[in-house]
Coordinates of C-alpha atoms in Angstrom, one line a residue:
Chain A
M157 CA 62.1 35.2 93.1
A158 CA 58.4 35.3 92.9
S159 CA 56.7 33.3 95.6
F160 CA 53.1 33.4 94.2
T161 CA 52.3 29.7 93.4
F162 CA 49.4 28.3 91.6
R163 CA 48.5 24.6 92.3
R164 CA 46.0 22.3 90.5
Q165 CA 45.2 18.7 90.6
L166 CA 44.6 16.5 87.6
T167 CA 43.8 12.8 87.0
I168 CA 45.8 11.3 84.2
E169 CA 43.6 10.4 81.3
W170 CA 43.8 7.3 79.1
G171 CA 44.3 9.4 76.0
Q172 CA 47.3 11.1 77.5
C173 CA 49.2 7.7 77.9
D174 CA 51.3 5.8 75.4
P175 CA 51.7 2.1 74.8
A176 CA 54.1 1.9 77.8
G177 CA 51.0 2.9 79.9
I178 CA 52.6 6.2 80.9
V179 CA 51.9 9.9 80.0
F180 CA 53.5 10.7 76.6
N181 CA 56.0 13.4 77.0
S182 CA 54.3 16.1 74.9
R183 CA 51.3 16.0 77.2
F184 CA 53.3 17.4 80.1
F185 CA 54.0 20.4 77.9
E186 CA 50.3 20.9 77.3
M187 CA 49.7 20.7 81.0
F188 CA 52.4 23.3 81.7
D189 CA 51.1 25.7 79.1
T190 CA 47.6 25.6 80.7
S191 CA 49.1 25.9 84.2
T192 CA 50.9 29.1 83.1
W193 CA 47.6 30.7 81.9
M194 CA 46.0 29.7 85.1
L195 CA 48.9 31.1 87.2
F196 CA 48.6 34.4 85.4
E197 CA 44.9 34.5 85.9
A198 CA 45.3 33.7 89.6
A199 CA 48.0 36.3 90.1
L200 CA 46.7 39.1 87.9
G201 CA 42.9 38.6 88.2
V202 CA 42.6 38.7 84.4
K203 CA 41.0 36.1 82.3
P204 CA 43.5 34.4 79.9
R205 CA 41.6 35.6 76.8
E206 CA 41.7 39.2 78.2
L207 CA 45.4 39.2 79.0
A208 CA 46.7 40.6 75.8
K209 CA 44.1 43.4 75.5
T210 CA 44.4 44.3 79.2
F211 CA 48.2 44.8 79.0
G212 CA 48.5 46.0 75.4
I213 CA 50.6 43.0 74.4
I214 CA 50.1 40.3 71.9
G215 CA 50.7 37.6 74.5
I216 CA 53.4 35.8 76.4
P217 CA 54.9 33.5 73.8
L218 CA 57.1 30.6 74.8
V219 CA 60.7 30.8 73.6
D220 CA 62.1 27.8 75.5
A221 CA 60.6 24.8 77.3
R222 CA 62.3 21.9 79.1
A223 CA 61.3 19.1 81.3
N224 CA 63.1 16.5 83.3
F225 CA 61.1 13.2 83.6
L226 CA 62.0 11.7 87.0
S227 CA 59.3 9.1 87.3
P228 CA 56.4 8.1 85.1
A229 CA 52.8 9.2 85.6
K230 CA 50.3 6.5 84.8
F231 CA 46.6 6.3 83.8
G232 CA 44.5 7.2 86.8
D233 CA 47.3 8.8 88.8
V234 CA 46.3 12.0 90.6
V235 CA 49.0 14.5 90.0
E236 CA 49.5 18.0 91.4
I237 CA 51.2 20.7 89.4
A238 CA 52.6 23.7 91.3
S239 CA 53.6 26.6 89.1
R240 CA 55.3 29.9 89.8
V241 CA 57.4 32.5 88.1
A242 CA 60.9 31.6 89.2
E243 CA 62.4 34.7 87.8
F244 CA 61.4 37.9 86.1
R245 CA 63.9 39.6 83.9
R246 CA 63.3 42.9 82.0
S247 CA 61.1 41.4 79.2
S248 CA 61.2 37.7 79.8
F249 CA 60.5 35.3 82.6
E250 CA 60.9 31.7 83.7
V251 CA 57.9 29.7 84.8
E252 CA 58.7 26.7 86.9
H253 CA 56.3 23.7 87.0
K254 CA 56.7 20.9 89.6
L255 CA 54.5 17.9 88.9
T256 CA 54.2 15.6 91.9
I257 CA 52.5 12.3 92.5
G258 CA 51.7 11.6 96.1
G259 CA 54.2 14.3 97.1
N260 CA 57.0 12.9 95.0
L261 CA 58.4 15.0 92.2
A262 CA 57.8 13.2 88.9
V263 CA 58.3 15.9 86.3
D264 CA 60.3 19.1 86.7
G265 CA 59.5 21.7 84.0
V266 CA 60.6 25.2 83.1
E267 CA 59.2 27.5 80.4
T268 CA 60.9 30.7 79.3
R269 CA 58.4 33.3 78.0
V270 CA 58.5 36.8 76.8
W271 CA 56.2 39.8 77.3
A272 CA 55.6 40.5 73.6
A273 CA 54.1 43.5 71.9
R274 CA 53.9 45.1 68.5
D275 CA 56.6 47.6 67.7
K276 CA 55.0 51.1 67.8
A277 CA 57.0 52.3 64.8
N278 CA 56.5 49.1 62.8
P279 CA 53.4 47.2 63.8
E280 CA 54.4 44.3 61.6
K281 CA 57.3 43.7 64.0
L282 CA 56.8 41.9 67.3
G283 CA 59.3 42.1 70.1
A284 CA 59.9 41.6 73.8
V285 CA 59.0 44.7 75.8
A286 CA 59.6 45.6 79.5
I287 CA 57.3 43.8 81.9
P288 CA 55.4 46.4 83.9
A289 CA 56.5 46.7 87.6
D290 CA 52.9 46.3 88.8
V291 CA 52.6 43.0 86.9
V292 CA 55.8 41.7 88.6
A293 CA 54.6 42.9 92.0
K294 CA 51.5 40.8 91.8
F295 CA 53.7 37.6 91.8
G296 CA 55.7 38.8 94.8
Chain B
M145 CA 79.9 12.7 68.1
A146 CA 77.7 10.6 65.9
S147 CA 77.4 11.9 62.4
F148 CA 74.6 9.7 61.1
T149 CA 71.7 12.1 60.5
F150 CA 68.0 11.3 59.7
R151 CA 66.1 13.9 57.8
R152 CA 62.4 14.1 57.1
Q153 CA 60.0 16.7 55.7
L154 CA 56.6 17.5 57.1
T155 CA 53.9 20.0 56.2
I156 CA 52.4 21.7 59.2
E157 CA 48.8 20.6 59.8
W158 CA 45.8 22.8 60.9
G159 CA 45.3 20.7 64.0
Q160 CA 48.9 21.2 65.1
C161 CA 48.4 25.0 65.3
D162 CA 47.0 27.2 68.1
P163 CA 44.9 30.3 68.0
A164 CA 48.0 32.4 67.2
G165 CA 48.1 30.4 63.9
I166 CA 51.4 28.7 64.8
V167 CA 52.4 25.2 65.9
F168 CA 51.5 24.6 69.6
N169 CA 54.7 23.8 71.5
S170 CA 53.8 20.3 72.6
R171 CA 53.5 19.3 68.9
F172 CA 57.2 19.8 68.4
F173 CA 57.9 17.2 71.1
E174 CA 55.6 14.7 69.3
M175 CA 57.6 15.4 66.1
F176 CA 60.9 14.9 67.9
D177 CA 59.8 11.6 69.5
T178 CA 58.8 10.2 66.1
S179 CA 62.0 11.5 64.5
T180 CA 64.0 9.6 67.1
W181 CA 62.2 6.3 66.3
M182 CA 62.9 6.9 62.6
L183 CA 66.5 7.8 63.3
F184 CA 67.0 4.5 65.1
E185 CA 65.3 2.6 62.4
A186 CA 67.4 4.2 59.8
A187 CA 70.7 3.7 61.7
L188 CA 70.1 0.2 63.0
G189 CA 67.8 -1.3 60.3
V190 CA 65.3 -2.4 63.0
K191 CA 61.6 -1.6 63.0
P192 CA 60.6 0.6 66.0
R193 CA 58.3 -2.0 67.4
E194 CA 61.1 -4.7 67.2
L195 CA 63.7 -2.5 68.9
A196 CA 63.1 -3.6 72.4
K197 CA 63.1 -7.3 71.6
T198 CA 66.0 -7.1 69.2
F199 CA 68.3 -5.6 71.9
G200 CA 66.8 -7.2 75.0
I201 CA 65.8 -3.8 76.4
I202 CA 62.5 -2.4 77.4
G203 CA 63.0 0.7 75.3
I204 CA 64.8 4.0 75.1
P205 CA 62.7 6.1 77.6
L206 CA 63.0 9.9 77.6
V207 CA 64.4 11.4 80.7
D208 CA 64.8 15.0 79.6
A209 CA 63.5 17.1 76.7
R210 CA 64.0 20.7 75.8
A211 CA 63.4 23.0 72.9
N212 CA 64.3 26.5 71.9
F213 CA 61.6 28.1 69.8
L214 CA 63.4 30.6 67.5
S215 CA 60.7 31.4 65.0
P216 CA 57.2 30.1 64.5
A217 CA 56.0 27.4 62.1
K218 CA 52.7 28.1 60.6
F219 CA 49.9 26.1 59.0
G220 CA 51.1 24.8 55.6
D221 CA 54.7 25.5 56.2
V222 CA 57.0 22.8 54.9
V223 CA 59.5 22.0 57.6
E224 CA 62.6 19.7 57.7
I225 CA 63.7 17.9 60.8
A226 CA 67.3 16.7 60.9
S227 CA 68.0 14.4 63.8
R228 CA 71.1 12.7 65.1
V229 CA 72.6 11.4 68.3
A230 CA 74.8 14.2 69.4
E231 CA 76.5 12.2 72.2
F232 CA 76.5 8.6 73.4
R233 CA 77.4 8.1 77.1
R234 CA 77.7 4.7 78.8
S235 CA 73.9 4.1 79.1
S236 CA 72.3 7.4 78.0
F237 CA 72.5 9.5 74.9
E238 CA 71.4 12.9 73.5
V239 CA 69.3 13.2 70.4
E240 CA 69.5 16.6 68.7
H241 CA 66.7 17.8 66.5
K242 CA 67.0 20.8 64.2
L243 CA 63.8 21.9 62.7
T244 CA 64.2 24.3 59.8
I245 CA 61.9 26.2 57.5
G246 CA 63.4 27.2 54.2
G247 CA 66.8 26.5 55.6
N248 CA 66.4 28.7 58.6
L249 CA 66.5 27.1 62.1
A250 CA 63.1 27.5 63.7
V251 CA 63.2 25.0 66.6
D252 CA 66.2 23.5 68.2
G253 CA 65.4 20.5 70.3
V254 CA 67.4 18.0 72.5
E255 CA 66.2 14.8 74.0
T256 CA 68.1 12.8 76.6
R257 CA 67.2 9.1 76.6
V258 CA 68.4 6.0 78.3
W259 CA 69.1 2.5 77.1
A260 CA 66.8 0.7 79.6
A261 CA 66.4 -2.9 80.6
R262 CA 65.0 -5.0 83.4
D263 CA 67.3 -5.9 86.2
K264 CA 68.3 -9.5 85.8
A265 CA 68.2 -10.1 89.6
N266 CA 65.0 -8.2 90.1
P267 CA 62.8 -8.0 86.9
E268 CA 60.5 -5.6 88.6
K269 CA 63.2 -3.0 88.5
L270 CA 64.2 -1.1 85.4
G271 CA 67.4 0.6 84.9
A272 CA 69.8 2.1 82.4
V273 CA 72.3 -0.4 81.0
A274 CA 75.4 0.0 78.9
I275 CA 74.7 0.7 75.2
P276 CA 76.3 -2.0 73.1
A277 CA 79.4 -0.8 71.2
D278 CA 77.9 -2.1 67.9
V279 CA 74.8 0.0 68.4
V280 CA 77.0 3.1 68.9
A281 CA 79.1 2.2 65.9
K282 CA 76.1 2.2 63.6
F283 CA 75.6 6.0 64.3
G284 CA 79.3 6.8 63.6
Chain C
M287 CA 29.1 11.3 43.6
A288 CA 32.6 12.8 43.2
S289 CA 35.2 10.3 42.1
F290 CA 38.3 12.4 42.7
T291 CA 40.2 10.5 45.4
F292 CA 43.2 11.6 47.4
R293 CA 45.4 8.9 48.9
R294 CA 48.2 9.1 51.4
Q295 CA 50.3 6.7 53.5
L296 CA 51.2 7.1 57.1
T297 CA 53.2 5.1 59.6
I298 CA 51.5 5.0 63.0
E299 CA 53.5 6.9 65.6
W300 CA 54.2 5.9 69.2
G301 CA 52.6 9.1 70.5
Q302 CA 49.3 8.3 68.6
C303 CA 48.8 5.1 70.5
D304 CA 47.2 4.5 73.9
P305 CA 48.0 2.0 76.7
A306 CA 46.2 -0.7 74.7
G307 CA 49.0 -0.2 72.1
I308 CA 46.6 1.0 69.4
V309 CA 45.8 4.4 67.9
F310 CA 43.7 6.5 70.3
N311 CA 40.4 7.3 68.6
S312 CA 40.8 11.1 68.5
R313 CA 44.0 10.7 66.4
F314 CA 41.9 9.3 63.5
F315 CA 39.9 12.5 63.4
E316 CA 43.2 14.5 63.2
M317 CA 44.2 12.4 60.3
F318 CA 40.9 12.9 58.5
D319 CA 41.0 16.6 59.0
T320 CA 44.5 16.8 57.4
S321 CA 43.4 14.4 54.6
T322 CA 40.5 16.8 53.8
W323 CA 42.8 19.7 53.5
M324 CA 45.1 17.7 51.2
L325 CA 42.2 16.4 49.1
F326 CA 41.1 20.0 48.5
E327 CA 44.6 21.1 47.6
A328 CA 44.9 18.1 45.2
A329 CA 41.5 18.8 43.6
L330 CA 41.5 22.5 43.4
G331 CA 45.2 23.3 43.1
V332 CA 45.0 25.8 46.0
K333 CA 47.2 25.7 49.0
P334 CA 45.2 25.1 52.2
R335 CA 46.1 28.4 53.7
E336 CA 45.0 30.2 50.5
L337 CA 41.7 28.4 50.3
A338 CA 39.6 30.9 52.2
K339 CA 40.9 33.9 50.4
T340 CA 40.8 32.3 46.9
F341 CA 37.1 31.5 47.2
G342 CA 36.0 34.4 49.4
I343 CA 34.9 32.1 52.2
I344 CA 36.0 31.8 55.8
G345 CA 36.7 28.1 55.5
I346 CA 35.1 24.7 55.3
P347 CA 34.1 24.1 59.0
L348 CA 33.2 20.7 60.2
V349 CA 29.7 20.3 61.4
D350 CA 29.6 16.5 61.9
A351 CA 32.2 13.8 62.2
R352 CA 31.9 10.1 62.7
A353 CA 34.0 7.0 62.5
N354 CA 33.5 3.3 62.7
F355 CA 36.5 1.5 64.2
L356 CA 36.6 -1.9 62.6
S357 CA 40.0 -3.1 63.5
P358 CA 42.8 -1.5 65.5
A359 CA 45.9 0.3 64.0
K360 CA 49.1 -0.4 66.0
F361 CA 52.4 1.4 66.5
G362 CA 54.4 1.0 63.3
D363 CA 51.5 0.0 61.1
V364 CA 51.6 1.5 57.6
V365 CA 48.1 2.7 56.9
E366 CA 46.6 4.2 53.7
I367 CA 43.8 6.9 53.9
A368 CA 41.7 7.3 50.8
S369 CA 39.6 10.4 50.9
R370 CA 36.9 11.8 48.5
V371 CA 33.8 14.0 48.6
A372 CA 31.0 11.4 48.7
E373 CA 28.4 14.0 48.1
F374 CA 28.1 17.7 47.4
R375 CA 24.8 19.4 48.4
R376 CA 24.0 23.1 47.9
S377 CA 26.2 24.5 50.6
S378 CA 27.5 21.4 52.5
F379 CA 29.3 18.2 51.5
E380 CA 30.4 14.8 52.9
V381 CA 34.0 13.8 52.9
E382 CA 34.5 10.0 53.2
H383 CA 37.8 8.6 54.6
K384 CA 38.7 5.0 54.3
L385 CA 41.7 4.0 56.3
T386 CA 43.1 0.6 55.3
I387 CA 45.9 -1.5 56.6
G388 CA 47.3 -4.0 54.1
G389 CA 44.2 -3.5 52.0
N390 CA 41.8 -4.2 54.9
L391 CA 39.4 -1.5 56.0
A392 CA 40.3 -0.5 59.6
V393 CA 38.5 2.8 60.1
D394 CA 35.6 4.2 58.1
G395 CA 35.1 7.9 58.6
V396 CA 32.8 10.6 57.3
E397 CA 33.0 14.3 57.8
T398 CA 30.2 16.8 57.0
R399 CA 31.5 20.3 56.2
V400 CA 30.0 23.5 55.0
W401 CA 31.1 26.1 52.6
A402 CA 31.0 29.1 54.9
A403 CA 31.2 32.8 54.4
R404 CA 30.4 36.0 56.2
D405 CA 27.0 37.4 55.6
K406 CA 27.3 40.4 53.2
A407 CA 24.6 42.4 55.1
N408 CA 26.0 41.5 58.5
P409 CA 29.7 40.5 58.5
E410 CA 29.5 39.4 62.1
K411 CA 27.3 36.5 61.0
L412 CA 28.7 33.4 59.3
G413 CA 26.7 31.1 57.3
A414 CA 26.7 28.3 54.7
V415 CA 26.7 29.6 51.1
A416 CA 26.3 27.8 47.8
I417 CA 29.3 25.9 46.7
P418 CA 30.4 27.2 43.3
A419 CA 29.7 24.8 40.4
D420 CA 33.3 25.0 39.2
V421 CA 34.5 23.9 42.6
V422 CA 32.2 20.9 42.5
A423 CA 33.3 20.1 38.9
K424 CA 36.9 19.7 40.0
F425 CA 36.0 16.7 42.2
G426 CA 34.0 15.0 39.4
Chain D
M110 CA 17.3 4.0 78.9
A111 CA 19.8 4.5 81.7
S112 CA 19.2 7.7 83.7
F113 CA 22.5 7.8 85.6
T114 CA 24.3 10.9 84.4
F115 CA 27.8 12.1 85.0
R116 CA 28.5 15.8 84.7
R117 CA 31.8 17.7 84.7
Q118 CA 33.0 21.2 83.9
L119 CA 36.0 22.1 81.9
T120 CA 37.6 25.3 80.9
I121 CA 38.8 25.3 77.2
E122 CA 42.6 25.4 77.0
W123 CA 44.7 27.3 74.5
G124 CA 46.3 24.1 73.2
Q125 CA 42.9 22.6 72.5
C126 CA 42.1 25.4 70.0
D127 CA 43.0 25.8 66.3
P128 CA 43.9 28.8 64.2
A129 CA 40.2 29.7 64.0
G130 CA 40.4 30.2 67.8
I131 CA 38.0 27.3 68.5
V132 CA 38.4 23.8 69.9
F133 CA 39.8 21.5 67.2
N134 CA 37.3 18.6 66.6
S135 CA 39.6 15.8 67.8
R136 CA 39.8 17.3 71.2
F137 CA 36.1 16.7 71.8
F138 CA 36.6 13.0 71.2
E139 CA 39.4 13.1 73.9
M140 CA 37.0 14.8 76.3
F141 CA 34.2 12.2 75.6
D142 CA 36.6 9.3 76.1
T143 CA 37.6 10.7 79.5
S144 CA 34.0 11.4 80.4
T145 CA 33.1 7.8 79.7
W146 CA 35.8 6.6 82.1
M147 CA 34.5 9.0 84.7
L148 CA 30.9 8.0 84.1
F149 CA 31.8 4.3 84.7
E150 CA 33.8 5.1 87.8
A151 CA 30.9 7.2 89.2
A152 CA 28.2 4.5 88.4
L153 CA 30.2 1.4 89.3
G154 CA 32.5 2.7 92.1
V155 CA 35.5 1.2 90.3
K156 CA 38.6 3.1 89.4
P157 CA 39.2 3.2 85.6
R158 CA 42.4 1.2 85.8
E159 CA 40.7 -1.5 87.9
L160 CA 37.7 -1.8 85.6
A161 CA 39.1 -4.6 83.4
K162 CA 40.3 -6.7 86.3
T163 CA 37.2 -6.2 88.4
F164 CA 34.9 -7.5 85.6
G165 CA 37.2 -10.0 83.9
I166 CA 37.1 -8.1 80.7
I167 CA 39.9 -6.5 78.6
G168 CA 38.0 -3.2 78.5
I169 CA 35.2 -1.3 76.8
P170 CA 36.7 -0.5 73.4
L171 CA 35.1 2.1 71.2
V172 CA 33.7 0.8 67.9
D173 CA 32.0 3.9 66.7
A174 CA 32.2 7.6 67.6
R175 CA 30.3 10.6 66.2
A176 CA 29.7 14.2 67.1
N177 CA 27.6 17.0 65.8
F178 CA 29.2 20.4 66.2
L179 CA 26.4 22.9 66.7
S180 CA 28.4 25.9 67.9
P181 CA 32.0 26.5 68.6
A182 CA 33.8 26.4 72.0
K183 CA 36.5 29.0 72.4
F184 CA 39.6 29.4 74.5
G185 CA 38.5 30.2 78.1
D186 CA 34.9 29.0 77.6
V187 CA 33.6 27.0 80.6
V188 CA 31.8 24.0 79.2
E189 CA 29.8 21.3 80.9
I190 CA 29.7 17.7 79.6
A191 CA 26.8 15.6 80.7
S192 CA 27.3 11.9 79.9
R193 CA 25.1 8.8 80.3
V194 CA 24.6 5.4 78.8
A195 CA 21.7 6.0 76.4
E196 CA 21.2 2.3 75.7
F197 CA 22.5 -1.0 76.9
R198 CA 22.3 -3.9 74.4
R199 CA 23.4 -7.4 75.1
S200 CA 27.1 -6.8 74.7
S201 CA 27.4 -3.2 73.5
F202 CA 26.2 0.2 74.6
E203 CA 25.8 3.8 73.6
V204 CA 27.3 6.6 75.6
E205 CA 25.7 10.0 74.9
H206 CA 27.7 13.2 75.6
K207 CA 26.1 16.6 75.6
L208 CA 28.5 19.5 75.8
T209 CA 26.9 22.7 76.7
I210 CA 28.2 26.3 77.1
G211 CA 26.1 28.5 79.3
G212 CA 23.3 26.0 79.0
N213 CA 23.3 25.9 75.2
L214 CA 24.1 22.6 73.5
A215 CA 27.4 23.1 71.5
V216 CA 28.5 19.5 70.7
D217 CA 26.3 16.4 70.7
G218 CA 28.4 13.2 70.8
V219 CA 27.7 9.5 70.8
E220 CA 30.1 6.6 71.4
T221 CA 29.3 3.0 70.8
R222 CA 31.4 0.7 72.9
V223 CA 31.5 -3.1 73.6
W224 CA 32.0 -5.1 76.7
A225 CA 35.0 -7.1 75.5
A226 CA 36.7 -10.2 76.8
R227 CA 39.1 -12.8 75.7
D228 CA 37.6 -15.9 74.3
K229 CA 37.8 -18.7 76.9
A230 CA 38.5 -21.4 74.2
N231 CA 41.0 -19.2 72.3
P232 CA 42.6 -16.4 74.5
E233 CA 44.1 -14.9 71.4
K234 CA 40.7 -13.9 70.3
L235 CA 38.8 -11.0 71.7
G236 CA 35.1 -10.5 71.5
A237 CA 32.0 -8.8 72.8
V238 CA 30.4 -10.6 75.7
A239 CA 27.2 -10.1 77.6
I240 CA 27.1 -7.1 79.9
P241 CA 26.3 -8.4 83.5
A242 CA 22.8 -7.4 84.6
D243 CA 24.2 -5.9 87.8
V244 CA 26.4 -3.6 85.8
V245 CA 23.5 -2.4 83.8
A246 CA 21.4 -2.0 87.0
K247 CA 23.9 0.5 88.4
F248 CA 23.2 2.9 85.5
G249 CA 19.4 2.7 86.0

């Protein structure tokens, strides 16, 4: 389990909330995506838009996302999102996002992503490739 | 298992796609939310904005959402979303969304929602209440 | 003035509305962008994702957008958007979008876009180029 | 002209960008809306969600929004948005938003909003009411 954790604080915006006055679910997935980019930048010291080129990949596409909505976040709430890679496998990994409000867990999210590159024999084909050991080490 | 299925077709919009030219993940959760409202309207014959009042509830809030992204949807792709309640429990239910492109499953989503009402003794409190049998029957 | 008009109907979605229960302003600009793509497809008979290649351009980027919000659109409202090119200039054009609810104008939008291509001498540079007369004619 | 200016910095997110790799236009209107709330909080010392109650209004609804897109903002760009009330009229006002990248103006936005309250004689009716002089003074 990788212990490197990236934390950021956000204030919930009017446009992120629905007629119930709470954050519309899709907005949490936007927040998690951004937190993943920021986590990788913090751990690897590489700007998000340099990530692909730096590692010879096409990116870290999302293959699965899920979130458990425990309590609502409302307009003006200050939330903290703590993100870390919960598990690295050979060519995929799980990013865990804990969104808290005043210390209480409000949304519990998990993304599964792959370390994806073009096939050397067939550049039209994309596929998951082994995550370099030195990348994994940076999250340790 | 409820067999009533609601299907709709959408054409992927420019503004739903990210720099990789494919639908950004949060957009699928927007589509699923709307499909759930449309599924309930189709099954129950009640306009979405009349749903709460008609059944004396405050709504059908989402408590869990997840999606498996099997293949990308691109700008201009015509997609079909088939949605149905996969399971009704006492006060919660699972809505399953299958998004296909040309008949091939591209995104597989599941939402868990609750049938929520104000507590009669304490109207400040919200909670899951039993789903009426006649509601469940309409999805049969 | 081009008279070719593209009309579509939409039902306002929960996720498009804010805590005031009405469509959040940015969502209208999403709708207008999509209506412009659909207007061009309808007028020219070219799929949006083939537009650039078909005409040797890089696209029709937006340089100005504005909207006047006359009355709110609410969750579940059925709206109609009527879109047409209000004016073609040498290399730019105005797209006018009238969003009505039950026949009453609710939002009045205008986009200014350019017909943009790479500079032949310097492909790194983009610029507005003359709109072909046969393109203009199709909107007449 | 009110000189009180609110500035904030943002880093452009992946999910805010379209297939051209640049911020999709509607996202700028989201940013401007949030900047207006933050400007009012900074000038008046009132939390956005307390604004209506504090001043006995229903809010500051948007009646007109426009933006001029001078140069694109890309994924990872650090942008600054400087916002101020460019003009207060009796019951409406203009908020000007200048989005710069590295000091260069990229998007120039203007919102027209009204100071709106319920009609005392007919609470079903909403309307623009006079902006209190002490509110205006805080932006001086």
